[in-house]
Amino acid sequence: MRKITAGLFAALDGVVADPQDWHFPYFNDEMGVAVTAQMGNADTMLLGRVTYEGFAAAWPDRETAGGEDAEMAKSFGDARKIVVSHQDLDLTWRNSEVLKGELIEAVTALKNEPGGDIAMSGSVSVVRQLLDAGLLDELHLLVHPIVVGKGLRLFEDRDTTLPLRLLSSETFTTGVLHLIYTKDEAAPTGGYEEAKASLPQADQ
């Protein structure tokens, strides 16, 4: 089964909106390596409409310009790009298509197709739904040491909890935390009494 990973820039207060306004002062080679490891090795990209339109407006021009990120831009262009949208889209970026069918059923089928990793960037609504459904294998968070104060947050109010298990963590020299999580299917449960009972008892 194919692995799906999602990468997001996040502020310390959970804001993920408009990272172009606060992210760049913290970008360095360490972050570049992390982003490349998550996005650059996938042969398929799964993107929400807004993220796709932002990428399609920027990355083809970067590939043509031949600058330092041209190699990454070509990798993105060559990858199969699947867009989650119920709107009619003008898919001008090569190798782009709209996801057919309902999200959970279609992504389940996609995971069962032959192929390599599937990478996501941004696309917060899609990330939330795939996490809840247990279809997202890894959530890569690059948590920046800044409080933005307003804007869309990765997790808004929920009716239920969503336990996550930390797979790895790394601290960059800029203070950015690179945290990789997966959904915790074996999370501890219970209340105060259960937690107290599980603590080692002191010798009497």
mmCIF file with all atom_site columns, C-alpha atoms in Angstrom:
data_model
loop_
_atom_site.group_PDB
_atom_site.id
_atom_site.type_symbol
_atom_site.label_atom_id
_atom_site.label_alt_id
_atom_site.label_comp_id
_atom_site.label_asym_id
_atom_site.label_entity_id
_atom_site.label_seq_id
_atom_site.pdbx_PDB_ins_code
_atom_site.Cartn_x
_atom_site.Cartn_y
_atom_site.Cartn_z
_atom_site.occupancy
_atom_site.B_iso_or_equiv
_atom_site.pdbx_formal_charge
_atom_site.auth_seq_id
_atom_site.auth_comp_id
_atom_site.auth_asym_id
_atom_site.auth_atom_id
_atom_site.pdbx_PDB_model_num
ATOM 1   C CA . MET A 1 1   ? 0.000   0.000  0.000   1.00 0.00 ? 1   MET A CA 1
ATOM 2   C CA . ARG A 1 2   ? 1.278   3.470  -0.883  1.00 0.00 ? 2   ARG A CA 1
ATOM 3   C CA . LYS A 1 3   ? 2.251   5.900  1.873   1.00 0.00 ? 3   LYS A CA 1
ATOM 4   C CA . ILE A 1 4   ? 0.696   9.369  2.123   1.00 0.00 ? 4   ILE A CA 1
ATOM 5   C CA . THR A 1 5   ? 2.639   12.140 3.853   1.00 0.00 ? 5   THR A CA 1
ATOM 6   C CA . ALA A 1 6   ? 1.553   15.731 4.472   1.00 0.00 ? 6   ALA A CA 1
ATOM 7   C CA . GLY A 1 7   ? 3.833   18.686 5.190   1.00 0.00 ? 7   GLY A CA 1
ATOM 8   C CA . LEU A 1 8   ? 2.733   21.938 6.810   1.00 0.00 ? 8   LEU A CA 1
ATOM 9   C CA . PHE A 1 9   ? 4.396   25.107 8.057   1.00 0.00 ? 9   PHE A CA 1
ATOM 10  C CA . ALA A 1 10  ? 2.839   25.974 11.422  1.00 0.00 ? 10  ALA A CA 1
ATOM 11  C CA . ALA A 1 11  ? 3.221   28.808 13.899  1.00 0.00 ? 11  ALA A CA 1
ATOM 12  C CA . LEU A 1 12  ? 3.499   28.101 17.623  1.00 0.00 ? 12  LEU A CA 1
ATOM 13  C CA . ASP A 1 13  ? -0.189  28.950 18.105  1.00 0.00 ? 13  ASP A CA 1
ATOM 14  C CA . GLY A 1 14  ? -1.228  26.443 15.435  1.00 0.00 ? 14  GLY A CA 1
ATOM 15  C CA . VAL A 1 15  ? -1.797  28.956 12.617  1.00 0.00 ? 15  VAL A CA 1
ATOM 16  C CA . VAL A 1 16  ? -1.036  27.518 9.176   1.00 0.00 ? 16  VAL A CA 1
ATOM 17  C CA . ALA A 1 17  ? -2.580  30.273 7.049   1.00 0.00 ? 17  ALA A CA 1
ATOM 18  C CA . ASP A 1 18  ? -0.475  32.558 4.839   1.00 0.00 ? 18  ASP A CA 1
ATOM 19  C CA . PRO A 1 19  ? 2.961   31.160 5.738   1.00 0.00 ? 19  PRO A CA 1
ATOM 20  C CA . GLN A 1 20  ? 4.460   33.467 3.123   1.00 0.00 ? 20  GLN A CA 1
ATOM 21  C CA . ASP A 1 21  ? 3.882   36.289 5.627   1.00 0.00 ? 21  ASP A CA 1
ATOM 22  C CA . TRP A 1 22  ? 5.912   34.758 8.501   1.00 0.00 ? 22  TRP A CA 1
ATOM 23  C CA . HIS A 1 23  ? 7.780   31.654 7.355   1.00 0.00 ? 23  HIS A CA 1
ATOM 24  C CA . PHE A 1 24  ? 10.692  32.868 5.230   1.00 0.00 ? 24  PHE A CA 1
ATOM 25  C CA . PRO A 1 25  ? 12.915  34.369 7.974   1.00 0.00 ? 25  PRO A CA 1
ATOM 26  C CA . TYR A 1 26  ? 13.193  30.836 9.404   1.00 0.00 ? 26  TYR A CA 1
ATOM 27  C CA . PHE A 1 27  ? 14.024  29.022 6.171   1.00 0.00 ? 27  PHE A CA 1
ATOM 28  C CA . ASN A 1 28  ? 17.494  27.466 6.036   1.00 0.00 ? 28  ASN A CA 1
ATOM 29  C CA . ASP A 1 29  ? 19.262  24.440 4.578   1.00 0.00 ? 29  ASP A CA 1
ATOM 30  C CA . GLU A 1 30  ? 17.944  22.172 7.357   1.00 0.00 ? 30  GLU A CA 1
ATOM 31  C CA . MET A 1 31  ? 14.377  23.018 6.442   1.00 0.00 ? 31  MET A CA 1
ATOM 32  C CA . GLY A 1 32  ? 15.151  22.630 2.752   1.00 0.00 ? 32  GLY A CA 1
ATOM 33  C CA . VAL A 1 33  ? 16.372  19.098 3.385   1.00 0.00 ? 33  VAL A CA 1
ATOM 34  C CA . ALA A 1 34  ? 13.241  18.257 5.394   1.00 0.00 ? 34  ALA A CA 1
ATOM 35  C CA . VAL A 1 35  ? 10.881  19.607 2.744   1.00 0.00 ? 35  VAL A CA 1
ATOM 36  C CA . THR A 1 36  ? 12.752  17.830 -0.034  1.00 0.00 ? 36  THR A CA 1
ATOM 37  C CA . ALA A 1 37  ? 12.688  14.538 1.864   1.00 0.00 ? 37  ALA A CA 1
ATOM 38  C CA . GLN A 1 38  ? 8.919   14.769 2.297   1.00 0.00 ? 38  GLN A CA 1
ATOM 39  C CA . MET A 1 39  ? 7.926   16.183 -1.102  1.00 0.00 ? 39  MET A CA 1
ATOM 40  C CA . GLY A 1 40  ? 10.754  15.541 -3.548  1.00 0.00 ? 40  GLY A CA 1
ATOM 41  C CA . ASN A 1 41  ? 10.759  11.745 -3.525  1.00 0.00 ? 41  ASN A CA 1
ATOM 42  C CA . ALA A 1 42  ? 7.034   11.243 -4.157  1.00 0.00 ? 42  ALA A CA 1
ATOM 43  C CA . ASP A 1 43  ? 5.751   10.388 -7.620  1.00 0.00 ? 43  ASP A CA 1
ATOM 44  C CA . THR A 1 44  ? 2.245   11.694 -6.857  1.00 0.00 ? 44  THR A CA 1
ATOM 45  C CA . MET A 1 45  ? 1.020   14.908 -5.223  1.00 0.00 ? 45  MET A CA 1
ATOM 46  C CA . LEU A 1 46  ? -2.421  15.198 -3.636  1.00 0.00 ? 46  LEU A CA 1
ATOM 47  C CA . LEU A 1 47  ? -3.481  18.817 -3.260  1.00 0.00 ? 47  LEU A CA 1
ATOM 48  C CA . GLY A 1 48  ? -6.504  20.867 -2.320  1.00 0.00 ? 48  GLY A CA 1
ATOM 49  C CA . ARG A 1 49  ? -7.726  23.388 -4.880  1.00 0.00 ? 49  ARG A CA 1
ATOM 50  C CA . VAL A 1 50  ? -6.268  26.498 -3.238  1.00 0.00 ? 50  VAL A CA 1
ATOM 51  C CA . THR A 1 51  ? -2.859  24.888 -2.722  1.00 0.00 ? 51  THR A CA 1
ATOM 52  C CA . TYR A 1 52  ? -2.852  23.562 -6.281  1.00 0.00 ? 52  TYR A CA 1
ATOM 53  C CA . GLU A 1 53  ? -3.672  26.956 -7.757  1.00 0.00 ? 53  GLU A CA 1
ATOM 54  C CA . GLY A 1 54  ? -0.885  28.575 -5.716  1.00 0.00 ? 54  GLY A CA 1
ATOM 55  C CA . PHE A 1 55  ? 1.627   25.927 -6.797  1.00 0.00 ? 55  PHE A CA 1
ATOM 56  C CA . ALA A 1 56  ? 0.519   26.080 -10.447 1.00 0.00 ? 56  ALA A CA 1
ATOM 57  C CA . ALA A 1 57  ? 0.989   29.851 -10.460 1.00 0.00 ? 57  ALA A CA 1
ATOM 58  C CA . ALA A 1 58  ? 4.558   29.624 -9.152  1.00 0.00 ? 58  ALA A CA 1
ATOM 59  C CA . TRP A 1 59  ? 6.409   26.374 -9.815  1.00 0.00 ? 59  TRP A CA 1
ATOM 60  C CA . PRO A 1 60  ? 6.211   26.199 -13.649 1.00 0.00 ? 60  PRO A CA 1
ATOM 61  C CA . ASP A 1 61  ? 7.794   29.670 -13.864 1.00 0.00 ? 61  ASP A CA 1
ATOM 62  C CA . ARG A 1 62  ? 10.517  28.625 -11.421 1.00 0.00 ? 62  ARG A CA 1
ATOM 63  C CA . GLU A 1 63  ? 11.269  25.591 -13.566 1.00 0.00 ? 63  GLU A CA 1
ATOM 64  C CA . THR A 1 64  ? 11.525  27.774 -16.675 1.00 0.00 ? 64  THR A CA 1
ATOM 65  C CA . ALA A 1 65  ? 13.686  30.355 -14.907 1.00 0.00 ? 65  ALA A CA 1
ATOM 66  C CA . GLY A 1 66  ? 16.311  27.723 -14.137 1.00 0.00 ? 66  GLY A CA 1
ATOM 67  C CA . GLY A 1 67  ? 17.204  29.099 -10.707 1.00 0.00 ? 67  GLY A CA 1
ATOM 68  C CA . GLU A 1 68  ? 18.402  27.214 -7.658  1.00 0.00 ? 68  GLU A CA 1
ATOM 69  C CA . ASP A 1 69  ? 14.981  25.617 -7.093  1.00 0.00 ? 69  ASP A CA 1
ATOM 70  C CA . ALA A 1 70  ? 14.517  24.605 -10.761 1.00 0.00 ? 70  ALA A CA 1
ATOM 71  C CA . GLU A 1 71  ? 15.295  20.971 -9.972  1.00 0.00 ? 71  GLU A CA 1
ATOM 72  C CA . MET A 1 72  ? 12.557  20.835 -7.339  1.00 0.00 ? 72  MET A CA 1
ATOM 73  C CA . ALA A 1 73  ? 10.200  22.656 -9.706  1.00 0.00 ? 73  ALA A CA 1
ATOM 74  C CA . LYS A 1 74  ? 10.841  20.065 -12.423 1.00 0.00 ? 74  LYS A CA 1
ATOM 75  C CA . SER A 1 75  ? 10.237  17.255 -9.934  1.00 0.00 ? 75  SER A CA 1
ATOM 76  C CA . PHE A 1 76  ? 6.895   18.810 -9.022  1.00 0.00 ? 76  PHE A CA 1
ATOM 77  C CA . GLY A 1 77  ? 6.023   19.266 -12.691 1.00 0.00 ? 77  GLY A CA 1
ATOM 78  C CA . ASP A 1 78  ? 6.881   15.681 -13.580 1.00 0.00 ? 78  ASP A CA 1
ATOM 79  C CA . ALA A 1 79  ? 4.869   14.237 -10.680 1.00 0.00 ? 79  ALA A CA 1
ATOM 80  C CA . ARG A 1 80  ? 1.274   13.193 -11.088 1.00 0.00 ? 80  ARG A CA 1
ATOM 81  C CA . LYS A 1 81  ? -0.837  15.910 -9.467  1.00 0.00 ? 81  LYS A CA 1
ATOM 82  C CA . ILE A 1 82  ? -4.307  15.041 -8.184  1.00 0.00 ? 82  ILE A CA 1
ATOM 83  C CA . VAL A 1 83  ? -6.512  17.942 -7.128  1.00 0.00 ? 83  VAL A CA 1
ATOM 84  C CA . VAL A 1 84  ? -9.316  17.613 -4.582  1.00 0.00 ? 84  VAL A CA 1
ATOM 85  C CA . SER A 1 85  ? -12.066 19.919 -5.800  1.00 0.00 ? 85  SER A CA 1
ATOM 86  C CA . HIS A 1 86  ? -15.760 19.932 -6.651  1.00 0.00 ? 86  HIS A CA 1
ATOM 87  C CA . GLN A 1 87  ? -15.264 22.906 -8.975  1.00 0.00 ? 87  GLN A CA 1
ATOM 88  C CA . ASP A 1 88  ? -14.403 22.970 -12.661 1.00 0.00 ? 88  ASP A CA 1
ATOM 89  C CA . LEU A 1 89  ? -10.718 23.821 -12.860 1.00 0.00 ? 89  LEU A CA 1
ATOM 90  C CA . ASP A 1 90  ? -8.417  24.995 -15.620 1.00 0.00 ? 90  ASP A CA 1
ATOM 91  C CA . LEU A 1 91  ? -5.558  22.561 -15.084 1.00 0.00 ? 91  LEU A CA 1
ATOM 92  C CA . THR A 1 92  ? -2.729  24.308 -16.906 1.00 0.00 ? 92  THR A CA 1
ATOM 93  C CA . TRP A 1 93  ? 0.116   22.551 -15.065 1.00 0.00 ? 93  TRP A CA 1
ATOM 94  C CA . ARG A 1 94  ? 1.227   19.358 -16.783 1.00 0.00 ? 94  ARG A CA 1
ATOM 95  C CA . ASN A 1 95  ? 0.295   15.946 -15.348 1.00 0.00 ? 95  ASN A CA 1
ATOM 96  C CA . SER A 1 96  ? -2.678  17.384 -13.428 1.00 0.00 ? 96  SER A CA 1
ATOM 97  C CA . GLU A 1 97  ? -6.091  15.787 -12.891 1.00 0.00 ? 97  GLU A CA 1
ATOM 98  C CA . VAL A 1 98  ? -9.085  16.157 -10.582 1.00 0.00 ? 98  VAL A CA 1
ATOM 99  C CA . LEU A 1 99  ? -9.747  13.444 -7.993  1.00 0.00 ? 99  LEU A CA 1
ATOM 100 C CA . LYS A 1 100 ? -12.803 11.485 -9.106  1.00 0.00 ? 100 LYS A CA 1
ATOM 101 C CA . GLY A 1 101 ? -15.425 10.451 -6.574  1.00 0.00 ? 101 GLY A CA 1
ATOM 102 C CA . GLU A 1 102 ? -15.774 11.070 -2.861  1.00 0.00 ? 102 GLU A CA 1
ATOM 103 C CA . LEU A 1 103 ? -12.569 11.883 -1.000  1.00 0.00 ? 103 LEU A CA 1
ATOM 104 C CA . ILE A 1 104 ? -12.229 8.928  1.391   1.00 0.00 ? 104 ILE A CA 1
ATOM 105 C CA . GLU A 1 105 ? -13.208 6.255  -1.125  1.00 0.00 ? 105 GLU A CA 1
ATOM 106 C CA . ALA A 1 106 ? -11.070 7.773  -3.887  1.00 0.00 ? 106 ALA A CA 1
ATOM 107 C CA . VAL A 1 107 ? -7.972  8.184  -1.696  1.00 0.00 ? 107 VAL A CA 1
ATOM 108 C CA . THR A 1 108 ? -8.383  4.632  -0.373  1.00 0.00 ? 108 THR A CA 1
ATOM 109 C CA . ALA A 1 109 ? -8.344  3.406  -3.970  1.00 0.00 ? 109 ALA A CA 1
ATOM 110 C CA . LEU A 1 110 ? -5.352  5.624  -4.735  1.00 0.00 ? 110 LEU A CA 1
ATOM 111 C CA . LYS A 1 111 ? -3.377  4.157  -1.831  1.00 0.00 ? 111 LYS A CA 1
ATOM 112 C CA . ASN A 1 112 ? -4.039  0.674  -3.210  1.00 0.00 ? 112 ASN A CA 1
ATOM 113 C CA . GLU A 1 113 ? -2.760  1.517  -6.694  1.00 0.00 ? 113 GLU A CA 1
ATOM 114 C CA . PRO A 1 114 ? 0.803   0.586  -7.639  1.00 0.00 ? 114 PRO A CA 1
ATOM 115 C CA . GLY A 1 115 ? 3.275   3.437  -7.293  1.00 0.00 ? 115 GLY A CA 1
ATOM 116 C CA . GLY A 1 116 ? 5.465   5.356  -4.909  1.00 0.00 ? 116 GLY A CA 1
ATOM 117 C CA . ASP A 1 117 ? 4.740   7.768  -2.080  1.00 0.00 ? 117 ASP A CA 1
ATOM 118 C CA . ILE A 1 118 ? 1.959   10.343 -2.272  1.00 0.00 ? 118 ILE A CA 1
ATOM 119 C CA . ALA A 1 119 ? 2.911   13.771 -0.908  1.00 0.00 ? 119 ALA A CA 1
ATOM 120 C CA . MET A 1 120 ? 0.699   16.597 0.298   1.00 0.00 ? 120 MET A CA 1
ATOM 121 C CA . SER A 1 121 ? 1.525   20.209 1.125   1.00 0.00 ? 121 SER A CA 1
ATOM 122 C CA . GLY A 1 122 ? -0.868  22.619 2.792   1.00 0.00 ? 122 GLY A CA 1
ATOM 123 C CA . SER A 1 123 ? -4.415  21.505 1.919   1.00 0.00 ? 123 SER A CA 1
ATOM 124 C CA . VAL A 1 124 ? -5.532  21.691 5.551   1.00 0.00 ? 124 VAL A CA 1
ATOM 125 C CA . SER A 1 125 ? -9.127  20.520 5.075   1.00 0.00 ? 125 SER A CA 1
ATOM 126 C CA . VAL A 1 126 ? -7.969  17.440 3.167   1.00 0.00 ? 126 VAL A CA 1
ATOM 127 C CA . VAL A 1 127 ? -5.298  16.684 5.773   1.00 0.00 ? 127 VAL A CA 1
ATOM 128 C CA . ARG A 1 128 ? -7.875  16.783 8.576   1.00 0.00 ? 128 ARG A CA 1
ATOM 129 C CA . GLN A 1 129 ? -10.230 14.417 6.780   1.00 0.00 ? 129 GLN A CA 1
ATOM 130 C CA . LEU A 1 130 ? -7.509  11.921 5.880   1.00 0.00 ? 130 LEU A CA 1
ATOM 131 C CA . LEU A 1 131 ? -6.159  11.954 9.433   1.00 0.00 ? 131 LEU A CA 1
ATOM 132 C CA . ASP A 1 132 ? -9.604  11.228 10.845  1.00 0.00 ? 132 ASP A CA 1
ATOM 133 C CA . ALA A 1 133 ? -10.068 8.393  8.352   1.00 0.00 ? 133 ALA A CA 1
ATOM 134 C CA . GLY A 1 134 ? -6.690  6.868  9.162   1.00 0.00 ? 134 GLY A CA 1
ATOM 135 C CA . LEU A 1 135 ? -5.458  7.348  5.588   1.00 0.00 ? 135 LEU A CA 1
ATOM 136 C CA . LEU A 1 136 ? -2.643  9.820  6.316   1.00 0.00 ? 136 LEU A CA 1
ATOM 137 C CA . ASP A 1 137 ? 0.482   7.877  7.261   1.00 0.00 ? 137 ASP A CA 1
ATOM 138 C CA . GLU A 1 138 ? 2.699   10.792 8.327   1.00 0.00 ? 138 GLU A CA 1
ATOM 139 C CA . LEU A 1 139 ? 2.008   14.401 9.315   1.00 0.00 ? 139 LEU A CA 1
ATOM 140 C CA . HIS A 1 140 ? 5.179   16.488 8.997   1.00 0.00 ? 140 HIS A CA 1
ATOM 141 C CA . LEU A 1 141 ? 4.910   19.723 10.991  1.00 0.00 ? 141 LEU A CA 1
ATOM 142 C CA . LEU A 1 142 ? 7.529   22.456 10.786  1.00 0.00 ? 142 LEU A CA 1
ATOM 143 C CA . VAL A 1 143 ? 6.607   24.439 13.893  1.00 0.00 ? 143 VAL A CA 1
ATOM 144 C CA . HIS A 1 144 ? 8.038   27.967 13.825  1.00 0.00 ? 144 HIS A CA 1
ATOM 145 C CA . PRO A 1 145 ? 8.877   29.876 17.030  1.00 0.00 ? 145 PRO A CA 1
ATOM 146 C CA . ILE A 1 146 ? 6.417   32.655 16.310  1.00 0.00 ? 146 ILE A CA 1
ATOM 147 C CA . VAL A 1 147 ? 2.870   33.487 17.407  1.00 0.00 ? 147 VAL A CA 1
ATOM 148 C CA . VAL A 1 148 ? 0.875   34.751 14.434  1.00 0.00 ? 148 VAL A CA 1
ATOM 149 C CA . GLY A 1 149 ? -2.280  35.433 16.404  1.00 0.00 ? 149 GLY A CA 1
ATOM 150 C CA . LYS A 1 150 ? -4.926  35.027 13.720  1.00 0.00 ? 150 LYS A CA 1
ATOM 151 C CA . GLY A 1 151 ? -5.760  32.906 10.725  1.00 0.00 ? 151 GLY A CA 1
ATOM 152 C CA . LEU A 1 152 ? -6.682  29.328 9.938   1.00 0.00 ? 152 LEU A CA 1
ATOM 153 C CA . ARG A 1 153 ? -5.310  26.799 12.412  1.00 0.00 ? 153 ARG A CA 1
ATOM 154 C CA . LEU A 1 154 ? -4.444  23.223 11.644  1.00 0.00 ? 154 LEU A CA 1
ATOM 155 C CA . PHE A 1 155 ? -6.953  21.943 14.197  1.00 0.00 ? 155 PHE A CA 1
ATOM 156 C CA . GLU A 1 156 ? -10.066 23.951 14.953  1.00 0.00 ? 156 GLU A CA 1
ATOM 157 C CA . ASP A 1 157 ? -12.831 22.987 17.431  1.00 0.00 ? 157 ASP A CA 1
ATOM 158 C CA . ARG A 1 158 ? -13.625 19.264 17.267  1.00 0.00 ? 158 ARG A CA 1
ATOM 159 C CA . ASP A 1 159 ? -16.332 16.993 18.644  1.00 0.00 ? 159 ASP A CA 1
ATOM 160 C CA . THR A 1 160 ? -13.824 14.231 19.419  1.00 0.00 ? 160 THR A CA 1
ATOM 161 C CA . THR A 1 161 ? -10.150 13.973 20.326  1.00 0.00 ? 161 THR A CA 1
ATOM 162 C CA . LEU A 1 162 ? -7.538  12.895 17.790  1.00 0.00 ? 162 LEU A CA 1
ATOM 163 C CA . PRO A 1 163 ? -4.627  11.083 19.457  1.00 0.00 ? 163 PRO A CA 1
ATOM 164 C CA . LEU A 1 164 ? -1.320  11.266 17.563  1.00 0.00 ? 164 LEU A CA 1
ATOM 165 C CA . ARG A 1 165 ? 1.931   9.346  18.018  1.00 0.00 ? 165 ARG A CA 1
ATOM 166 C CA . LEU A 1 166 ? 5.269   11.131 17.614  1.00 0.00 ? 166 LEU A CA 1
ATOM 167 C CA . LEU A 1 167 ? 7.499   9.296  15.135  1.00 0.00 ? 167 LEU A CA 1
ATOM 168 C CA . SER A 1 168 ? 10.488  11.652 15.198  1.00 0.00 ? 168 SER A CA 1
ATOM 169 C CA . SER A 1 169 ? 11.543  15.155 16.223  1.00 0.00 ? 169 SER A CA 1
ATOM 170 C CA . GLU A 1 170 ? 14.384  17.472 15.305  1.00 0.00 ? 170 GLU A CA 1
ATOM 171 C CA . THR A 1 171 ? 15.245  21.018 16.356  1.00 0.00 ? 171 THR A CA 1
ATOM 172 C CA . PHE A 1 172 ? 16.749  23.265 13.685  1.00 0.00 ? 172 PHE A CA 1
ATOM 173 C CA . THR A 1 173 ? 19.248  26.020 14.473  1.00 0.00 ? 173 THR A CA 1
ATOM 174 C CA . THR A 1 174 ? 16.509  28.592 13.781  1.00 0.00 ? 174 THR A CA 1
ATOM 175 C CA . GLY A 1 175 ? 14.387  27.147 16.592  1.00 0.00 ? 175 GLY A CA 1
ATOM 176 C CA . VAL A 1 176 ? 11.988  25.476 14.168  1.00 0.00 ? 176 VAL A CA 1
ATOM 177 C CA . LEU A 1 177 ? 10.785  22.062 15.343  1.00 0.00 ? 177 LEU A CA 1
ATOM 178 C CA . HIS A 1 178 ? 10.438  19.332 12.730  1.00 0.00 ? 178 HIS A CA 1
ATOM 179 C CA . LEU A 1 179 ? 7.857   16.936 14.159  1.00 0.00 ? 179 LEU A CA 1
ATOM 180 C CA . ILE A 1 180 ? 6.536   13.840 12.388  1.00 0.00 ? 180 ILE A CA 1
ATOM 181 C CA . TYR A 1 181 ? 3.311   12.297 13.687  1.00 0.00 ? 181 TYR A CA 1
ATOM 182 C CA . THR A 1 182 ? 0.986   9.483  12.759  1.00 0.00 ? 182 THR A CA 1
ATOM 183 C CA . LYS A 1 183 ? -2.498  8.699  14.030  1.00 0.00 ? 183 LYS A CA 1
ATOM 184 C CA . ASP A 1 184 ? -2.268  6.733  17.269  1.00 0.00 ? 184 ASP A CA 1
ATOM 185 C CA . GLU A 1 185 ? -4.587  3.758  16.961  1.00 0.00 ? 185 GLU A CA 1
ATOM 186 C CA . ALA A 1 186 ? -3.511  2.444  20.389  1.00 0.00 ? 186 ALA A CA 1
ATOM 187 C CA . ALA A 1 187 ? -3.712  5.660  22.403  1.00 0.00 ? 187 ALA A CA 1
ATOM 188 C CA . PRO A 1 188 ? -4.252  5.377  26.176  1.00 0.00 ? 188 PRO A CA 1
ATOM 189 C CA . THR A 1 189 ? -7.782  5.953  27.410  1.00 0.00 ? 189 THR A CA 1
ATOM 190 C CA . GLY A 1 190 ? -9.491  6.557  30.732  1.00 0.00 ? 190 GLY A CA 1
ATOM 191 C CA . GLY A 1 191 ? -9.753  9.342  33.265  1.00 0.00 ? 191 GLY A CA 1
ATOM 192 C CA . TYR A 1 192 ? -8.002  10.426 36.445  1.00 0.00 ? 192 TYR A CA 1
ATOM 193 C CA . GLU A 1 193 ? -8.633  7.256  38.463  1.00 0.00 ? 193 GLU A CA 1
ATOM 194 C CA . GLU A 1 194 ? -7.295  5.021  35.699  1.00 0.00 ? 194 GLU A CA 1
ATOM 195 C CA . ALA A 1 195 ? -4.220  7.191  35.299  1.00 0.00 ? 195 ALA A CA 1
ATOM 196 C CA . LYS A 1 196 ? -3.562  7.199  39.051  1.00 0.00 ? 196 LYS A CA 1
ATOM 197 C CA . ALA A 1 197 ? -3.930  3.425  39.235  1.00 0.00 ? 197 ALA A CA 1
ATOM 198 C CA . SER A 1 198 ? -1.319  2.969  36.520  1.00 0.00 ? 198 SER A CA 1
ATOM 199 C CA . LEU A 1 199 ? 1.356   4.891  38.470  1.00 0.00 ? 199 LEU A CA 1
ATOM 200 C CA . PRO A 1 200 ? 3.956   2.894  40.419  1.00 0.00 ? 200 PRO A CA 1
ATOM 201 C CA . GLN A 1 201 ? 2.947   2.608  44.054  1.00 0.00 ? 201 GLN A CA 1
ATOM 202 C CA . ALA A 1 202 ? 5.404   3.817  46.669  1.00 0.00 ? 202 ALA A CA 1
ATOM 203 C CA . ASP A 1 203 ? 6.665   1.255  49.179  1.00 0.00 ? 203 ASP A CA 1
ATOM 204 C CA . GLN A 1 204 ? 4.590   1.249  52.348  1.00 0.00 ? 204 GLN A CA 1
#
